[in-house]
């Protein structure tokens, strides 16, 4: 057993860490306030190859591995959690399934520009009436000659505003329940497609969360991903991988808050000495560091299993469950270390605290993760 | 034209320096490509991108970990690398280092038009090696440059260096030596595709024997200088506060400047 990055993985981590320190951290508060990731950030991520980390080179990617990808998401999230989920949702929830289930034509047409970062992707499953219970989606797709006609409304769609390629889930046969769900690639200019309202959120405010409206939206039949009825399985494939991304994002948020807490504790003087001298603070910092390390090892193991082609959904569920909880605990304690200052916008820990919460919710709530884990260990 | 960039593996800028038995404790140090060398690599790669240079060769003398520094240079865009590695080199001073680097250039046979260095390494901080290499090869040199214009066809380079109160402009015949500093350029982030490409670029290893040098000519034996000991800088003492009415404070301060530190 080797707990060591390869040389390339280390180089990627170092590069993205520097990028986060120099480009993301100084802008994160402003992007949070304005509710957008600045265009120059997209540009830079694309130039550096961060939108297609483990996509093979022949499809426009960097040809690296899943461990590198997860590390990229952690390091980006350490600088800006919204930028972390931008890359994670793009990669795990759209790039990965097209890579896995797409035809050669679909890979050439859609995967290529996505991996290069020329286009941004969004994954559209959630609806007002269908969250964790994905089989209850009401969006439908009907075959009409060489086309499918989509009708319905999606909401809470990450990257919804910036994306130009959407992976949309719809029922092709409602009677068949989960076996009647299909996945479609929808381009932004498809007739009958429009973007609805944008959400105002507690955290990851720079990441767009949009409503998508399909009104007799016509898309070519060749945009069906996989086969009719395969949508549910494609979605589960997406979330198994997406959990690695969200776990990495949660660790990045926790790491950022922890670093702020250490710095503050060393410089804040009370009772004539830095508060880091007090055991009450030391114990908090020690617990934070320990939890972060454990959460990191979990997502790295899940990423490694995925890379090796071994079953990983149990580990990715554990990683997300644990890392999101760690993000909540660490960011809360980081504010506590800061005292009243931590409650103000003068210090970034309040943003980390707000950003942490969503990691317990999206791509499967913590409750759903526990179900996945429990069902797996009790089966057979 | 081909250019050579010299690269050193140095402790990360955030390293906490610790001593053990009068030596640097290297057990927990993370190593990086010397940041000043990054400016040199970036400049060389830009010259290549501008079509003025057709090959950028990165060269390092050091232990195995220097390979990582070279890999960083390759990821920025250098084409190939040379690593001079030999246990006998341990303890070499800057003179020996320069001598070995010159030997490596001879051995490789690269027909260089320019040698680029970082102006200093952030660990040893001697600033010696570039000047020593230039002297040994009899080449013109410009140190700590902030601007560089190269005209390979005319066989000359113009380099600007910051001096107190202004800039000096040097015109040099090629081949020449320059050392690079902040302000010359903004080193790029190595992209993921370039990190992957770096893995496939050739790194040539040379031992002492390959360079035709004997152990007596290098290391402590071949060096003019030897580091006898290391010590940490003294802890900063708390400043002295002068309090009271303005007149008293001024008097006290003037007395201090005159009598104690004698600057007036």
Coordinates of C-alpha atoms in Angstrom, one line a residue:
Chain A
X1 CA 0.0 0.0 0.0
X2 CA 1.4 3.4 -1.0
X3 CA -0.1 6.6 0.3
X4 CA 1.7 8.7 -2.1
X5 CA 0.8 10.8 -5.1
X6 CA 2.5 10.1 -8.4
X7 CA 4.7 12.8 -9.7
X8 CA 2.0 14.1 -12.1
X9 CA -0.6 14.0 -9.4
X10 CA 1.6 16.1 -7.2
X11 CA 2.4 18.5 -10.0
X12 CA -1.3 19.0 -10.7
X13 CA -2.1 19.5 -7.0
X14 CA 0.7 22.0 -6.6
X15 CA -0.4 23.9 -9.7
X16 CA -4.0 24.1 -8.7
X17 CA -3.1 25.0 -5.2
X18 CA -1.1 27.9 -6.5
X19 CA -3.9 28.8 -8.9
X20 CA -6.4 28.8 -6.0
X21 CA -4.2 30.9 -3.8
X22 CA -3.3 33.5 -6.5
X23 CA -6.5 33.6 -8.6
X24 CA -9.5 32.2 -6.7
X25 CA -8.9 33.2 -3.0
X26 CA -8.6 36.9 -3.7
X27 CA -11.8 36.9 -5.8
X28 CA -13.9 34.4 -3.9
X29 CA -15.7 36.9 -1.7
X30 CA -16.5 39.2 -4.6
X31 CA -17.8 36.3 -6.7
X32 CA -19.9 35.2 -3.8
X33 CA -21.4 38.7 -3.5
X34 CA -22.0 39.2 -7.2
X35 CA -23.3 35.7 -7.6
X36 CA -21.1 34.7 -10.5
X37 CA -17.8 33.1 -11.4
X38 CA -16.0 35.6 -13.4
X39 CA -15.4 34.8 -17.1
X40 CA -11.7 35.0 -16.8
X41 CA -11.8 32.2 -14.3
X42 CA -13.6 29.9 -16.8
X43 CA -11.0 30.9 -19.4
X44 CA -8.1 30.0 -17.2
X45 CA -9.6 26.7 -16.1
X46 CA -10.1 25.8 -19.7
X47 CA -6.6 26.8 -20.7
X48 CA -5.2 24.7 -17.9
X49 CA -7.2 21.6 -19.0
X50 CA -9.2 21.4 -15.8
X51 CA -12.5 20.7 -17.5
X52 CA -11.4 17.3 -18.8
X53 CA -8.9 16.0 -16.3
X54 CA -9.4 12.3 -16.8
X55 CA -10.8 12.4 -20.4
X56 CA -8.5 10.7 -22.8
X57 CA -6.3 12.9 -24.9
X58 CA -8.0 11.8 -28.2
X59 CA -11.3 13.4 -26.9
X60 CA -9.7 16.7 -25.9
X61 CA -8.9 15.8 -22.2
X62 CA -5.7 15.8 -20.2
X63 CA -5.6 12.0 -20.0
X64 CA -5.0 12.0 -16.3
X65 CA -6.8 9.9 -13.7
X66 CA -9.7 10.2 -11.2
X67 CA -7.4 10.8 -8.3
X68 CA -6.0 13.9 -10.0
X69 CA -9.5 15.0 -10.8
X70 CA -10.7 14.7 -7.2
X71 CA -7.6 16.5 -6.0
X72 CA -8.3 19.3 -8.5
X73 CA -11.8 19.7 -7.1
X74 CA -10.4 19.8 -3.5
X75 CA -7.8 22.4 -4.3
X76 CA -10.2 24.6 -6.4
X77 CA -12.8 24.4 -3.6
X78 CA -10.2 25.5 -1.1
X79 CA -9.9 28.7 -3.0
X80 CA -13.6 29.0 -4.1
X81 CA -16.3 26.3 -3.4
X82 CA -18.4 27.5 -6.3
X83 CA -15.5 27.0 -8.7
X84 CA -15.0 23.5 -7.2
X85 CA -18.6 22.5 -7.9
X86 CA -18.5 24.1 -11.4
X87 CA -15.8 21.6 -12.4
X88 CA -17.2 18.7 -10.4
X89 CA -20.8 19.0 -11.8
X90 CA -19.4 19.5 -15.3
X91 CA -17.1 16.5 -15.1
X92 CA -18.8 13.9 -12.9
X93 CA -22.4 14.5 -14.0
X94 CA -22.0 15.1 -17.8
X95 CA -18.5 14.5 -19.1
X96 CA -18.2 11.2 -17.3
X97 CA -21.5 9.7 -18.6
X98 CA -20.9 10.8 -22.1
X99 CA -17.4 9.2 -21.9
X100 CA -19.0 6.0 -20.5
X101 CA -22.2 5.7 -22.5
X102 CA -21.8 8.0 -25.5
X103 CA -21.5 6.9 -29.1
X104 CA -18.4 7.9 -31.0
X105 CA -20.3 10.6 -32.7
X106 CA -21.6 12.0 -29.4
X107 CA -18.0 11.9 -28.0
X108 CA -16.7 13.9 -31.0
X109 CA -19.6 16.4 -31.0
X110 CA -20.2 16.9 -27.3
X111 CA -17.4 15.4 -25.2
X112 CA -14.6 17.1 -27.2
X113 CA -15.7 20.8 -26.5
X114 CA -16.7 19.9 -22.9
X115 CA -13.3 18.3 -22.1
X116 CA -11.5 21.3 -23.6
X117 CA -13.7 23.7 -21.6
X118 CA -15.0 25.4 -24.7
X119 CA -18.5 24.6 -23.5
X120 CA -19.8 24.1 -20.0
X121 CA -22.2 21.3 -19.0
X122 CA -25.1 20.9 -16.6
X123 CA -26.9 17.9 -15.4
X124 CA -30.7 18.2 -15.2
X125 CA -32.6 15.7 -13.1
X126 CA -34.2 17.5 -10.2
X127 CA -37.7 18.9 -10.5
X128 CA -40.0 20.7 -8.1
X129 CA -41.7 17.4 -7.3
X130 CA -38.7 15.1 -7.6
X131 CA -35.5 15.4 -5.4
X132 CA -34.1 12.3 -3.9
X133 CA -37.0 10.3 -5.4
X134 CA -35.7 10.7 -9.0
X135 CA -38.2 8.2 -10.5
X136 CA -41.0 10.6 -9.8
X137 CA -39.8 13.1 -12.4
X138 CA -42.6 14.5 -14.6
X139 CA -40.6 15.6 -17.6
X140 CA -41.5 13.5 -20.6
X141 CA -39.8 12.6 -23.9
X142 CA -41.8 11.4 -26.9
X143 CA -40.3 10.0 -30.0
X144 CA -41.4 11.9 -33.1
X145 CA -39.7 10.5 -36.3
X146 CA -36.1 11.5 -36.1
X147 CA -36.6 13.6 -33.0
X148 CA -37.7 13.5 -29.4
X149 CA -40.1 16.1 -28.0
X150 CA -39.3 17.1 -24.4
X151 CA -41.8 18.7 -22.0
X152 CA -41.3 19.6 -18.4
X153 CA -39.5 21.8 -15.9
X154 CA -36.2 21.2 -14.1
X155 CA -35.0 23.2 -11.2
X156 CA -32.0 23.6 -8.9
X157 CA -29.7 22.9 -11.9
X158 CA -26.1 23.6 -11.1
X159 CA -24.2 25.5 -13.9
X160 CA -27.7 26.0 -15.5
X161 CA -27.0 29.6 -16.6
X162 CA -23.5 29.1 -18.1
X163 CA -24.0 25.7 -19.7
X164 CA -24.5 25.1 -23.3
X165 CA -24.8 21.4 -23.1
X166 CA -27.3 19.8 -20.8
X167 CA -27.8 16.1 -19.8
X168 CA -31.6 16.0 -19.3
X169 CA -33.5 13.1 -17.8
X170 CA -37.1 12.4 -18.9
X171 CA -39.6 9.6 -18.8
X172 CA -40.0 7.9 -22.1
X173 CA -42.4 5.4 -20.5
X174 CA -43.9 6.4 -17.2
X175 CA -45.5 3.0 -16.7
X176 CA -42.1 1.3 -16.5
X177 CA -41.0 3.4 -13.6
X178 CA -37.2 3.6 -13.3
X179 CA -36.9 1.4 -16.4
X180 CA -38.8 4.1 -18.3
X181 CA -36.4 6.9 -17.8
X182 CA -34.0 8.1 -20.5
X183 CA -31.1 10.5 -20.8
X184 CA -30.8 13.2 -23.5
X185 CA -28.2 15.6 -24.5
X186 CA -29.8 19.0 -25.1
X187 CA -28.0 21.9 -26.6
X188 CA -28.8 25.4 -25.4
X189 CA -30.2 26.5 -28.8
X190 CA -32.7 23.6 -29.1
X191 CA -36.1 25.0 -30.0
X192 CA -38.5 25.0 -27.1
X193 CA -35.7 25.2 -24.5
X194 CA -35.3 28.2 -22.1
X195 CA -33.8 29.1 -18.8
X196 CA -36.2 30.2 -16.1
X197 CA -35.5 31.8 -12.8
X198 CA -32.1 31.7 -10.9
X199 CA -32.1 30.8 -7.2
X200 CA -30.7 32.9 -4.4
X201 CA -28.9 30.6 -2.1
X202 CA -27.3 30.4 1.3
X203 CA -24.0 29.3 0.0
X204 CA -22.0 28.5 -3.2
X205 CA -23.6 31.7 -4.4
X206 CA -21.2 32.2 -7.3
X207 CA -22.4 28.9 -8.8
X208 CA -25.5 29.4 -10.8
X209 CA -28.6 27.4 -9.9
X210 CA -31.2 27.6 -12.6
X211 CA -34.7 26.5 -13.6
X212 CA -34.8 24.9 -17.1
X213 CA -38.0 24.9 -19.1
X214 CA -38.8 22.5 -21.9
X215 CA -41.8 23.4 -24.0
X216 CA -42.2 21.0 -26.9
X217 CA -38.4 21.0 -27.0
X218 CA -37.3 19.2 -30.2
X219 CA -33.9 17.4 -30.1
X220 CA -32.5 15.0 -32.7
X221 CA -33.0 11.4 -31.8
X222 CA -29.3 10.7 -32.0
X223 CA -29.0 12.9 -28.8
X224 CA -30.4 10.0 -26.7
X225 CA -27.5 8.9 -24.4
X226 CA -27.3 5.1 -24.1
X227 CA -30.6 3.5 -24.8
X228 CA -34.2 4.2 -24.1
X229 CA -34.9 3.1 -20.5
X230 CA -31.3 3.4 -19.5
X231 CA -31.6 6.8 -17.9
X232 CA -32.0 5.7 -14.3
X233 CA -28.8 3.6 -14.5
X234 CA -26.9 6.4 -16.2
X235 CA -28.1 8.8 -13.4
X236 CA -26.9 6.4 -10.7
X237 CA -23.5 6.1 -12.5
X238 CA -23.3 9.9 -12.5
X239 CA -24.0 10.2 -8.7
X240 CA -21.6 7.5 -7.7
X241 CA -18.9 9.5 -9.3
X242 CA -20.3 12.9 -8.4
X243 CA -20.1 12.0 -4.7
X244 CA -16.3 11.8 -5.0
X245 CA -16.4 15.3 -6.4
X246 CA -18.7 16.6 -3.7
X247 CA -16.6 14.9 -1.0
X248 CA -13.5 16.5 -2.4
X249 CA -15.3 19.9 -2.5
X250 CA -16.3 19.5 1.2
X251 CA -12.7 18.7 2.1
X252 CA -11.5 21.7 0.2
X253 CA -14.0 24.0 2.1
X254 CA -13.0 22.4 5.4
X255 CA -9.3 22.8 4.7
X256 CA -9.8 26.5 3.8
X257 CA -11.7 27.2 7.1
X258 CA -9.1 25.2 9.1
X259 CA -6.2 27.2 7.6
X260 CA -8.0 30.4 8.5
X261 CA -8.5 29.2 12.0
X262 CA -4.9 28.3 12.5
X263 CA -3.7 31.7 11.2
X264 CA -6.2 33.6 13.3
X265 CA -5.3 31.5 16.5
X266 CA -1.6 32.3 16.0
X267 CA -2.1 36.1 15.7
X268 CA -5.2 36.9 17.9
X269 CA -4.0 37.9 21.3
X270 CA -6.2 37.6 24.4
X271 CA -5.1 37.6 28.0
X272 CA -1.6 38.7 26.9
X273 CA -0.9 35.7 24.5
X274 CA -2.0 34.3 21.2
X275 CA -5.1 32.2 21.7
X276 CA -3.3 29.3 20.0
X277 CA -1.6 28.9 23.4
X278 CA -4.8 27.9 25.0
X279 CA -5.6 24.2 25.1
X280 CA -9.3 24.8 24.3
X281 CA -8.2 26.3 20.9
X282 CA -5.5 23.7 20.4
X283 CA -7.9 20.8 20.8
X284 CA -10.3 22.4 18.3
X285 CA -7.5 22.7 15.7
X286 CA -6.3 19.1 16.4
X287 CA -9.8 17.8 15.9
X288 CA -10.2 19.8 12.7
X289 CA -7.0 18.6 11.2
X290 CA -7.7 14.9 12.1
X291 CA -11.2 15.0 10.6
X292 CA -10.0 16.6 7.4
X293 CA -7.3 14.1 6.9
X294 CA -9.7 11.2 7.5
X295 CA -12.2 12.7 5.0
X296 CA -9.5 13.3 2.4
X297 CA -8.3 9.7 2.6
X298 CA -11.9 8.4 2.1
X299 CA -12.5 10.4 -1.1
X300 CA -9.0 9.5 -2.4
X301 CA -9.7 5.8 -1.8
X302 CA -13.1 6.1 -3.6
X303 CA -11.3 7.9 -6.5
X304 CA -8.6 5.3 -6.6
X305 CA -11.2 2.5 -6.7
X306 CA -13.0 4.2 -9.6
X307 CA -9.8 4.7 -11.5
X308 CA -8.9 1.0 -11.0
X309 CA -12.3 0.0 -12.3
X310 CA -13.3 -1.6 -9.0
X311 CA -16.7 -1.1 -7.3
X312 CA -16.6 2.2 -5.6
X313 CA -20.1 3.4 -4.9
X314 CA -20.1 2.3 -1.3
X315 CA -16.8 4.2 -0.7
X316 CA -18.0 7.3 -2.6
X317 CA -21.2 7.3 -0.5
X318 CA -19.1 7.0 2.7
X319 CA -16.7 9.7 1.5
X320 CA -19.5 12.2 0.7
X321 CA -21.4 11.4 3.9
X322 CA -18.4 11.9 6.1
X323 CA -16.7 14.7 4.3
X324 CA -19.9 16.9 4.2
X325 CA -20.3 16.3 7.9
X326 CA -16.6 17.2 8.5
X327 CA -17.1 20.4 6.4
X328 CA -20.0 21.4 8.6
X329 CA -18.2 20.7 11.8
X330 CA -14.9 22.3 10.8
X331 CA -16.4 25.5 9.4
X332 CA -18.6 25.9 12.5
X333 CA -15.5 25.5 14.8
X334 CA -13.5 27.8 12.6
X335 CA -16.0 30.5 13.3
X336 CA -15.9 29.7 17.0
X337 CA -12.1 30.1 16.9
X338 CA -12.6 33.5 15.3
X339 CA -15.1 34.6 17.9
X340 CA -17.2 37.6 16.9
X341 CA -14.9 38.3 14.0
X342 CA -15.8 35.0 12.4
X343 CA -19.5 36.1 12.3
X344 CA -18.6 39.1 10.1
X345 CA -17.9 39.3 6.4
X346 CA -14.5 40.7 7.2
X347 CA -13.2 37.1 7.5
X348 CA -13.8 34.3 5.0
X349 CA -14.9 31.7 7.5
X350 CA -18.6 32.8 7.4
X351 CA -18.5 32.1 3.7
X352 CA -17.0 28.7 4.2
X353 CA -19.7 27.9 6.7
X354 CA -22.4 28.9 4.3
X355 CA -20.7 27.0 1.5
X356 CA -20.4 23.8 3.5
X357 CA -24.1 23.2 4.0
X358 CA -25.0 22.2 0.5
X359 CA -22.5 19.4 0.5
X360 CA -24.9 17.5 2.9
X361 CA -27.7 18.0 0.4
X362 CA -26.8 17.8 -3.3
X363 CA -26.0 14.7 -5.3
X364 CA -27.7 12.7 -2.6
X365 CA -28.5 13.9 0.9
X366 CA -26.6 12.5 3.8
X367 CA -29.7 10.4 4.6
X368 CA -29.7 9.0 1.1
X369 CA -26.0 8.2 1.5
X370 CA -26.7 6.3 4.7
X371 CA -29.4 4.3 2.9
X372 CA -27.0 3.4 0.1
X373 CA -24.4 2.3 2.6
X374 CA -26.8 0.4 4.8
X375 CA -28.5 -1.4 1.9
X376 CA -25.2 -2.5 0.5
X377 CA -24.0 -3.9 3.8
X378 CA -27.2 -5.7 4.6
X379 CA -27.8 -7.2 1.1
X380 CA -27.4 -10.8 0.2
Chain B
X1 CA 19.1 28.9 -31.8
X2 CA 19.1 26.7 -28.8
X3 CA 19.1 27.9 -25.2
X4 CA 19.9 26.2 -21.9
X5 CA 18.2 27.0 -18.7
X6 CA 19.8 26.0 -15.4
X7 CA 17.4 24.7 -12.7
X8 CA 17.9 24.1 -9.0
X9 CA 15.7 22.1 -6.6
X10 CA 15.3 24.2 -3.5
X11 CA 13.2 24.0 -0.3
X12 CA 9.7 25.5 -0.7
X13 CA 9.4 29.1 0.3
X14 CA 7.1 28.1 3.2
X15 CA 9.6 25.6 4.6
X16 CA 10.3 26.0 8.3
X17 CA 14.1 25.8 8.4
X18 CA 15.3 23.5 11.2
X19 CA 18.8 22.4 12.1
X20 CA 20.0 19.0 13.2
X21 CA 23.6 18.3 14.2
X22 CA 24.7 21.6 12.7
X23 CA 23.2 20.7 9.3
X24 CA 19.9 21.5 7.7
X25 CA 17.3 19.0 8.8
X26 CA 15.9 17.9 5.4
X27 CA 13.5 15.3 6.6
X28 CA 10.3 17.4 6.3
X29 CA 11.3 19.7 3.5
X30 CA 9.2 20.0 0.4
X31 CA 11.2 20.8 -2.7
X32 CA 10.3 23.0 -5.6
X33 CA 11.9 24.5 -8.7
X34 CA 13.8 27.6 -7.6
X35 CA 11.3 30.4 -8.2
X36 CA 13.9 32.6 -9.9
X37 CA 14.6 29.7 -12.3
X38 CA 10.9 29.7 -13.2
X39 CA 11.4 33.2 -14.7
X40 CA 14.3 31.9 -16.7
X41 CA 12.4 28.9 -18.0
X42 CA 9.4 31.0 -18.8
X43 CA 11.5 33.5 -20.7
X44 CA 13.2 30.7 -22.7
X45 CA 9.8 29.1 -23.5
X46 CA 8.4 32.5 -24.7
X47 CA 11.4 32.9 -27.0
X48 CA 10.6 29.5 -28.4
X49 CA 7.0 30.4 -28.8
X50 CA 8.0 33.6 -30.6
X51 CA 10.0 31.5 -33.1
X52 CA 13.4 32.8 -32.0
X53 CA 14.5 29.6 -30.3
X54 CA 14.0 26.0 -31.5
X55 CA 15.1 24.1 -28.4
X56 CA 15.0 24.7 -24.7
X57 CA 17.3 22.5 -22.6
X58 CA 16.9 22.4 -18.8
X59 CA 20.0 21.4 -16.8
X60 CA 20.3 20.6 -13.1
X61 CA 23.0 19.3 -10.9
X62 CA 21.6 17.7 -7.7
X63 CA 20.3 14.6 -6.0
X64 CA 17.5 12.5 -7.4
X65 CA 14.8 15.0 -6.3
X66 CA 16.3 17.5 -8.8
X67 CA 14.5 15.4 -11.4
X68 CA 11.2 16.9 -10.1
X69 CA 12.5 20.4 -10.6
X70 CA 13.5 19.4 -14.1
X71 CA 10.0 17.9 -14.6
X72 CA 8.5 21.3 -13.6
X73 CA 10.7 23.0 -16.2
X74 CA 9.5 20.5 -18.8
X75 CA 5.9 21.1 -17.9
X76 CA 6.4 24.9 -18.4
X77 CA 7.6 24.0 -21.9
X78 CA 11.3 23.1 -21.9
X79 CA 12.0 20.4 -24.6
X80 CA 14.4 18.1 -22.8
X81 CA 16.5 17.9 -19.7
X82 CA 19.9 16.9 -18.3
X83 CA 20.4 15.7 -14.7
X84 CA 23.9 15.5 -13.3
X85 CA 23.7 13.2 -10.4
X86 CA 26.5 11.6 -8.4
X87 CA 27.0 11.0 -4.7
X88 CA 30.5 12.4 -4.9
X89 CA 29.0 15.8 -5.8
X90 CA 27.7 16.2 -2.3
X91 CA 29.4 19.2 -0.6
X92 CA 30.4 20.9 -3.8
X93 CA 30.7 24.7 -3.6
X94 CA 29.6 27.1 -6.2
X95 CA 32.9 26.9 -8.1
X96 CA 32.6 23.1 -8.4
X97 CA 29.0 23.4 -9.4
X98 CA 29.8 25.9 -12.2
X99 CA 32.7 23.6 -13.4
X100 CA 30.4 20.6 -13.5
X101 CA 27.7 22.5 -15.4
X102 CA 30.2 23.6 -18.0
X103 CA 31.4 20.0 -18.4
X104 CA 27.8 18.9 -18.9
X105 CA 27.4 21.5 -21.7
X106 CA 30.5 20.2 -23.4
X107 CA 29.4 16.6 -23.0
X108 CA 26.0 17.2 -24.4
X109 CA 27.4 19.2 -27.2
X110 CA 24.3 21.5 -27.4
X111 CA 25.1 24.5 -29.6
X112 CA 23.6 27.1 -27.3
X113 CA 23.0 30.8 -28.2
X114 CA 22.1 31.7 -24.6
X115 CA 22.4 30.4 -21.1
X116 CA 19.7 31.5 -18.7
X117 CA 19.8 31.3 -14.9
X118 CA 17.7 32.5 -12.0
X119 CA 19.6 35.4 -10.4
X120 CA 19.8 33.5 -7.2
X121 CA 18.7 30.3 -5.6
X122 CA 16.5 30.9 -2.6
X123 CA 18.3 28.3 -0.4
X124 CA 22.1 29.0 -0.7
X125 CA 21.5 32.6 -2.0
X126 CA 25.1 33.0 -3.2
X127 CA 24.3 34.4 -6.6
X128 CA 27.6 32.9 -7.7
X129 CA 27.0 30.2 -10.2
X130 CA 25.9 32.2 -13.3
X131 CA 28.9 34.5 -13.1
X132 CA 31.2 31.6 -12.6
X133 CA 29.9 29.8 -15.6
X134 CA 30.1 32.9 -17.8
X135 CA 33.7 33.5 -16.7
X136 CA 34.7 29.9 -17.3
X137 CA 33.2 30.0 -20.8
X138 CA 34.4 33.6 -21.5
X139 CA 30.9 34.8 -22.3
X140 CA 29.3 38.2 -21.8
X141 CA 26.7 38.3 -19.1
X142 CA 23.9 40.5 -17.7
X143 CA 22.5 39.9 -14.3
X144 CA 19.1 40.4 -12.8
X145 CA 17.4 41.4 -16.0
X146 CA 13.8 42.7 -16.3
X147 CA 13.7 42.8 -20.1
X148 CA 15.2 40.7 -22.9
X149 CA 15.2 41.2 -26.6
X150 CA 17.0 38.6 -28.6
X151 CA 17.9 38.7 -32.3
X152 CA 19.5 35.4 -33.2
X153 CA 20.0 36.4 -36.9
X154 CA 22.0 39.4 -35.9
X155 CA 23.7 37.4 -33.2
X156 CA 22.9 39.7 -30.4
X157 CA 20.8 40.2 -27.3
X158 CA 19.7 43.4 -25.5
X159 CA 19.0 43.1 -21.8
X160 CA 17.7 45.6 -19.3
X161 CA 18.7 45.4 -15.7
X162 CA 17.4 47.4 -12.8
X163 CA 20.1 49.5 -11.0
X164 CA 19.6 52.0 -8.3
X165 CA 17.7 54.9 -9.8
X166 CA 17.3 53.6 -13.3
X167 CA 17.9 50.9 -15.8
X168 CA 21.1 49.7 -17.5
X169 CA 20.8 48.5 -21.0
X170 CA 23.3 45.9 -22.1
X171 CA 23.9 44.8 -25.7
X172 CA 25.7 41.5 -25.9
X173 CA 27.0 39.3 -28.6
X174 CA 25.6 35.7 -28.6
X175 CA 26.2 33.4 -27.0
X176 CA 25.7 35.2 -23.7
X177 CA 24.6 34.6 -20.1
X178 CA 21.6 36.2 -18.4
X179 CA 20.1 35.8 -15.0
X180 CA 16.4 36.4 -14.4
X181 CA 14.4 38.0 -11.7
X182 CA 10.8 39.1 -10.9
X183 CA 9.5 41.6 -13.3
X184 CA 10.9 39.9 -16.4
X185 CA 7.7 37.9 -16.9
X186 CA 4.9 36.1 -15.2
X187 CA 5.6 32.4 -15.2
X188 CA 2.6 30.5 -16.4
X189 CA 0.8 27.7 -14.6
X190 CA 1.7 24.4 -16.1
X191 CA -1.4 23.1 -17.8
X192 CA -2.5 19.5 -17.3
X193 CA -1.8 18.5 -20.9
X194 CA 1.7 19.9 -20.5
X195 CA 2.3 18.1 -17.2
X196 CA 1.4 14.9 -19.0
X197 CA 3.7 15.8 -21.9
X198 CA 6.5 16.5 -19.5
X199 CA 6.4 12.9 -18.5
X200 CA 7.3 11.8 -22.0
X201 CA 10.1 14.3 -22.6
X202 CA 13.6 12.9 -22.4
X203 CA 15.8 13.4 -19.3
X204 CA 19.5 12.5 -19.8
X205 CA 21.3 11.4 -16.7
X206 CA 25.1 12.1 -16.4
X207 CA 27.3 10.7 -13.7
X208 CA 30.8 12.2 -12.8
X209 CA 32.4 9.5 -14.9
X210 CA 30.2 10.4 -17.9
X211 CA 31.6 13.9 -17.6
X212 CA 35.2 12.8 -17.3
X213 CA 35.6 14.1 -13.8
X214 CA 37.1 12.3 -10.8
X215 CA 35.7 12.4 -7.3
X216 CA 38.8 14.4 -6.1
X217 CA 37.8 17.3 -8.5
X218 CA 34.4 17.7 -7.0
X219 CA 32.6 17.6 -3.7
X220 CA 34.3 18.9 -0.6
X221 CA 37.7 17.8 -2.0
X222 CA 37.4 20.0 -5.1
X223 CA 35.9 23.0 -3.5
X224 CA 37.5 26.2 -2.4
X225 CA 34.9 26.9 0.2
X226 CA 33.2 24.7 2.8
X227 CA 30.1 25.4 4.9
X228 CA 31.3 24.9 8.5
X229 CA 28.0 25.4 10.3
X230 CA 24.5 26.7 10.1
X231 CA 22.7 28.9 12.6
X232 CA 19.3 30.3 12.7
X233 CA 19.0 34.1 12.7
X234 CA 18.6 35.6 16.3
X235 CA 15.1 36.0 17.4
X236 CA 13.7 39.5 16.9
X237 CA 13.7 41.4 20.1
X238 CA 10.8 43.5 21.1
X239 CA 11.0 47.1 20.0
X240 CA 11.6 49.9 22.6
X241 CA 8.8 52.2 23.2
X242 CA 9.5 55.9 23.9
X243 CA 6.7 57.5 25.8
X244 CA 6.0 60.9 27.3
X245 CA 5.3 64.5 26.1
X246 CA 6.4 65.3 22.5
X247 CA 9.4 67.3 23.7
X248 CA 10.7 64.5 25.9
X249 CA 10.1 61.9 23.2
X250 CA 12.0 63.9 20.6
X251 CA 14.9 64.4 23.0
X252 CA 15.0 60.8 23.9
X253 CA 15.0 59.7 20.3
X254 CA 17.7 62.1 19.2
X255 CA 19.9 60.9 22.0
X256 CA 19.2 57.3 21.0
X257 CA 20.1 58.0 17.4
X258 CA 23.3 59.9 18.3
X259 CA 24.7 58.0 21.2
X260 CA 23.4 54.5 21.0
X261 CA 23.3 53.6 17.3
X262 CA 25.4 56.5 16.2
X263 CA 23.6 57.3 12.9
X264 CA 23.5 61.1 13.5

